[in-house]
mmCIF file of C-alpha atoms in Angstrom:
data_model
loop_
_atom_site.group_PDB
_atom_site.id
_atom_site.type_symbol
_atom_site.label_atom_id
_atom_site.label_comp_id
_atom_site.label_asym_id
_atom_site.label_seq_id
_atom_site.Cartn_x
_atom_site.Cartn_y
_atom_site.Cartn_z
ATOM 1 C CA MET A 1 0.000 0.000 0.000
ATOM 2 C CA ALA A 2 1.413 3.368 -1.025
ATOM 3 C CA LEU A 3 -0.277 6.569 0.004
ATOM 4 C CA LEU A 4 0.208 9.372 -2.479
ATOM 5 C CA ASN A 5 0.419 13.089 -1.740
ATOM 6 C CA VAL A 6 -2.801 14.923 -2.688
ATOM 7 C CA LEU A 7 -2.174 18.361 -4.197
ATOM 8 C CA HIS A 8 -4.184 21.231 -2.720
ATOM 9 C CA PHE A 9 -5.605 24.315 -4.414
ATOM 10 C CA PRO A 10 -4.107 26.733 -5.473
ATOM 11 C CA ASN A 11 -1.246 24.433 -6.544
ATOM 12 C CA PRO A 12 -0.757 25.190 -10.281
ATOM 13 C CA ARG A 13 -0.122 21.495 -11.069
ATOM 14 C CA LEU A 14 -3.852 20.919 -10.521
ATOM 15 C CA ARG A 15 -4.372 22.909 -13.746
ATOM 16 C CA LEU A 16 -2.307 20.558 -15.917
ATOM 17 C CA LYS A 17 -4.152 18.457 -18.470
ATOM 18 C CA ALA A 18 -3.640 14.698 -18.183
ATOM 19 C CA LYS A 19 -2.382 12.634 -21.108
ATOM 20 C CA PRO A 20 -4.211 9.527 -22.351
ATOM 21 C CA VAL A 21 -2.970 6.147 -21.175
ATOM 22 C CA GLY A 22 -1.512 4.208 -24.104
ATOM 23 C CA THR A 23 -1.386 0.745 -22.570
ATOM 24 C CA VAL A 24 -3.068 -0.583 -19.455
ATOM 25 C CA ASP A 25 -0.191 -2.387 -17.743
ATOM 26 C CA ASP A 26 1.127 -3.153 -14.264
ATOM 27 C CA THR A 27 2.204 0.459 -13.796
ATOM 28 C CA ILE A 28 -1.355 1.687 -14.378
ATOM 29 C CA ASN A 29 -2.788 -1.067 -12.165
ATOM 30 C CA THR A 30 -0.395 -0.102 -9.354
ATOM 31 C CA LEU A 31 -1.258 3.567 -9.800
ATOM 32 C CA ALA A 32 -4.989 2.748 -9.560
ATOM 33 C CA LYS A 33 -4.448 0.688 -6.386
ATOM 34 C CA ASP A 34 -2.343 3.433 -4.791
ATOM 35 C CA MET A 35 -4.957 6.014 -5.767
ATOM 36 C CA LEU A 36 -7.707 3.924 -4.143
ATOM 37 C CA ASP A 37 -5.631 3.532 -0.969
ATOM 38 C CA THR A 38 -5.038 7.291 -0.919
ATOM 39 C CA MET A 39 -8.701 8.096 -1.577
ATOM 40 C CA TYR A 40 -9.829 5.788 1.247
ATOM 41 C CA ALA A 41 -7.221 7.191 3.656
ATOM 42 C CA GLU A 42 -8.329 10.753 2.836
ATOM 43 C CA GLY A 43 -12.040 9.918 3.213
ATOM 44 C CA GLY A 44 -12.946 10.708 -0.404
ATOM 45 C CA ILE A 45 -15.281 9.073 -2.900
ATOM 46 C CA GLY A 46 -13.290 9.902 -6.033
ATOM 47 C CA LEU A 47 -9.753 10.788 -7.045
ATOM 48 C CA ALA A 48 -8.107 11.753 -10.315
ATOM 49 C CA ALA A 49 -4.465 10.996 -11.091
ATOM 50 C CA THR A 50 -3.787 14.707 -11.596
ATOM 51 C CA GLN A 51 -4.662 15.287 -7.926
ATOM 52 C CA VAL A 52 -1.678 13.117 -6.970
ATOM 53 C CA ASP A 53 0.555 14.827 -9.545
ATOM 54 C CA VAL A 54 0.394 12.051 -12.145
ATOM 55 C CA GLN A 55 -0.596 13.444 -15.531
ATOM 56 C CA LYS A 56 -2.418 10.354 -16.816
ATOM 57 C CA ARG A 57 -6.127 9.988 -17.571
ATOM 58 C CA VAL A 58 -6.995 7.696 -14.666
ATOM 59 C CA ILE A 59 -9.738 8.126 -12.058
ATOM 60 C CA VAL A 60 -10.943 5.983 -9.193
ATOM 61 C CA ILE A 61 -14.346 6.108 -7.519
ATOM 62 C CA ASP A 62 -16.037 4.206 -4.720
ATOM 63 C CA LEU A 63 -19.497 5.298 -3.598
ATOM 64 C CA SER A 64 -20.208 2.159 -1.572
ATOM 65 C CA GLU A 65 -20.946 2.445 2.125
ATOM 66 C CA HIS A 66 -18.357 -0.185 3.079
ATOM 67 C CA ARG A 67 -15.664 0.987 0.619
ATOM 68 C CA ASP A 68 -15.795 -2.336 -1.201
ATOM 69 C CA ASP A 69 -17.009 -1.469 -4.708
ATOM 70 C CA PRO A 70 -14.190 0.503 -6.376
ATOM 71 C CA MET A 71 -14.285 1.641 -9.983
ATOM 72 C CA CYS A 72 -11.225 2.500 -12.042
ATOM 73 C CA LEU A 73 -11.791 4.440 -15.236
ATOM 74 C CA ILE A 74 -8.900 4.797 -17.657
ATOM 75 C CA ASN A 75 -9.174 7.392 -20.436
ATOM 76 C CA PRO A 76 -12.762 8.196 -19.409
ATOM 77 C CA GLU A 77 -14.866 10.393 -21.623
ATOM 78 C CA ILE A 78 -18.443 11.550 -21.502
ATOM 79 C CA ILE A 79 -20.365 10.920 -24.700
ATOM 80 C CA GLU A 80 -23.839 12.130 -23.668
ATOM 81 C CA LEU A 81 -25.241 14.525 -21.093
ATOM 82 C CA GLU A 82 -28.884 14.736 -20.048
ATOM 83 C CA GLY A 83 -30.749 17.067 -17.698
ATOM 84 C CA THR A 84 -29.279 19.193 -14.942
ATOM 85 C CA GLU A 85 -29.153 19.047 -11.185
ATOM 86 C CA GLN A 86 -27.462 20.905 -8.389
ATOM 87 C CA MET A 87 -25.502 18.948 -5.840
ATOM 88 C CA GLN A 88 -23.230 19.862 -2.947
ATOM 89 C CA GLU A 89 -19.641 19.066 -3.937
ATOM 90 C CA GLY A 90 -16.377 18.920 -2.086
ATOM 91 C CA CYS A 91 -12.895 17.893 -3.146
ATOM 92 C CA LEU A 92 -9.806 16.351 -1.574
ATOM 93 C CA SER A 93 -7.791 19.089 -3.316
ATOM 94 C CA VAL A 94 -9.948 21.814 -1.743
ATOM 95 C CA PRO A 95 -10.196 20.478 1.815
ATOM 96 C CA GLY A 96 -13.011 21.634 4.044
ATOM 97 C CA TYR A 97 -14.917 23.540 1.369
ATOM 98 C CA TYR A 98 -18.281 22.533 -0.091
ATOM 99 C CA ASP A 99 -20.647 24.326 -2.430
ATOM 100 C CA LEU A 100 -23.517 23.721 -4.831
ATOM 101 C CA VAL A 101 -22.520 22.948 -8.407
ATOM 102 C CA GLU A 102 -24.805 22.401 -11.382
ATOM 103 C CA ARG A 103 -23.987 19.410 -13.555
ATOM 104 C CA ALA A 104 -25.711 16.955 -15.877
ATOM 105 C CA GLU A 105 -28.116 14.645 -14.054
ATOM 106 C CA LYS A 106 -27.463 11.651 -16.332
ATOM 107 C CA ILE A 107 -24.471 10.769 -18.469
ATOM 108 C CA ARG A 108 -23.318 8.133 -20.908
ATOM 109 C CA PHE A 109 -19.578 7.543 -20.731
ATOM 110 C CA ARG A 110 -16.857 5.229 -21.945
ATOM 111 C CA TYR A 111 -13.538 4.144 -20.535
ATOM 112 C CA LEU A 112 -11.015 1.330 -20.345
ATOM 113 C CA ASP A 113 -11.088 -1.001 -17.352
ATOM 114 C CA LEU A 114 -8.019 -2.395 -15.572
ATOM 115 C CA GLU A 115 -7.782 -5.203 -18.149
ATOM 116 C CA GLY A 116 -7.706 -2.652 -20.967
ATOM 117 C CA GLN A 117 -11.210 -3.555 -22.163
ATOM 118 C CA ALA A 118 -13.448 -0.805 -23.541
ATOM 119 C CA VAL A 119 -16.611 -0.226 -21.516
ATOM 120 C CA GLU A 120 -19.599 2.013 -22.200
ATOM 121 C CA ALA A 121 -22.067 2.739 -19.410
ATOM 122 C CA ASN A 122 -24.744 5.070 -18.077
ATOM 123 C CA ALA A 123 -24.719 6.875 -14.737
ATOM 124 C CA GLU A 124 -27.048 9.187 -12.882
ATOM 125 C CA GLY A 125 -27.205 11.009 -9.593
ATOM 126 C CA LEU A 126 -24.112 10.985 -7.400
ATOM 127 C CA LEU A 127 -22.161 8.637 -9.682
ATOM 128 C CA ALA A 128 -22.773 10.894 -12.689
ATOM 129 C CA VAL A 129 -21.696 13.951 -10.702
ATOM 130 C CA CYS A 130 -18.593 12.183 -9.386
ATOM 131 C CA ILE A 131 -17.509 11.067 -12.862
ATOM 132 C CA GLN A 132 -17.975 14.590 -14.236
ATOM 133 C CA HIS A 133 -16.055 16.062 -11.275
ATOM 134 C CA GLU A 134 -13.106 13.672 -11.705
ATOM 135 C CA ILE A 135 -12.965 14.061 -15.506
ATOM 136 C CA ASP A 136 -12.828 17.824 -14.935
ATOM 137 C CA HIS A 137 -9.672 17.231 -12.858
ATOM 138 C CA LEU A 138 -8.111 15.382 -15.794
ATOM 139 C CA ASP A 139 -8.786 18.494 -17.890
ATOM 140 C CA GLY A 140 -7.242 20.852 -15.312
ATOM 141 C CA LYS A 141 -10.565 22.093 -13.984
ATOM 142 C CA LEU A 142 -11.750 22.227 -10.357
ATOM 143 C CA PHE A 143 -15.304 22.290 -9.030
ATOM 144 C CA ILE A 144 -14.683 25.770 -7.674
ATOM 145 C CA ASP A 145 -14.336 26.987 -11.279
ATOM 146 C CA TYR A 146 -18.139 26.709 -11.455
ATOM 147 C CA LEU A 147 -18.516 29.209 -8.602
ATOM 148 C CA SER A 148 -18.802 32.974 -8.867
ATOM 149 C CA PRO A 149 -15.550 34.966 -9.077
ATOM 150 C CA LEU A 150 -16.269 36.444 -5.638
ATOM 151 C CA LYS A 151 -16.590 32.993 -4.023
ATOM 152 C CA GLN A 152 -13.416 31.852 -5.784
ATOM 153 C CA GLN A 153 -11.494 34.891 -4.516
ATOM 154 C CA ARG A 154 -12.728 34.414 -0.924
ATOM 155 C CA LEU A 155 -11.807 30.740 -1.005
ATOM 156 C CA ARG A 156 -8.324 31.443 -2.362
ATOM 157 C CA LYS A 157 -7.662 34.007 0.404
ATOM 158 C CA LYS A 158 -8.969 31.626 3.070
ATOM 159 C CA LEU A 159 -6.781 28.739 1.870
ATOM 160 C CA GLU A 160 -3.697 30.938 1.503
ATOM 161 C CA LYS A 161 -4.221 32.178 5.076
ATOM 162 C CA GLN A 162 -4.559 28.587 6.342
ATOM 163 C CA GLU A 163 -1.356 27.622 4.525
ATOM 164 C CA ARG A 164 0.545 30.560 6.065
ATOM 165 C CA LEU A 165 -0.681 29.599 9.559
ATOM 166 C CA GLU A 166 0.352 25.972 9.016
ATOM 167 C CA ARG A 167 3.823 27.040 7.884
ATOM 168 C CA GLN A 168 4.172 29.256 10.951
ATOM 169 C CA GLN A 169 3.179 26.366 13.232
ATOM 170 C CA VAL A 170 5.768 24.101 11.596
ATOM 171 C CA GLN A 171 8.465 26.744 12.086
ATOM 172 C CA VAL A 172 7.571 27.035 15.784
ATOM 173 C CA LEU A 173 7.984 23.281 16.252
#
């Protein structure tokens, strides 16, 4: 088990666009396992490789209550969007902040599984929102980008202040 370091906003590496995975191999399988371990340890329900500073199009998701139904989507892409809904979102890269975001209610998407097989599926509700959220990460976009400029500015100042306080505490120790 390897826990990976989750990047936090406003780290500019969160804005990098991930590159497609050419071949699903042991390296990708290990990355997916490490990402799941990291996501579970951090208390999340989804994680994109870009959040752990790996610029590959890989996401992991587990919405199950007992953390025993993980999904790994390699090179995921949305092929259809339907309806809209607002849902409260949070993010491991924006710790402690939650806000309403409007996204598609239902999606059709495709991806490669851990065996490299192409899969096409439908999702709705929380799963649809989670997939859209994580694919946004692969494209260098954060959920806070959907918020008003004023909310984004307030959040940035709050997080920068928290970071300064944490650095000061470390220096005191």
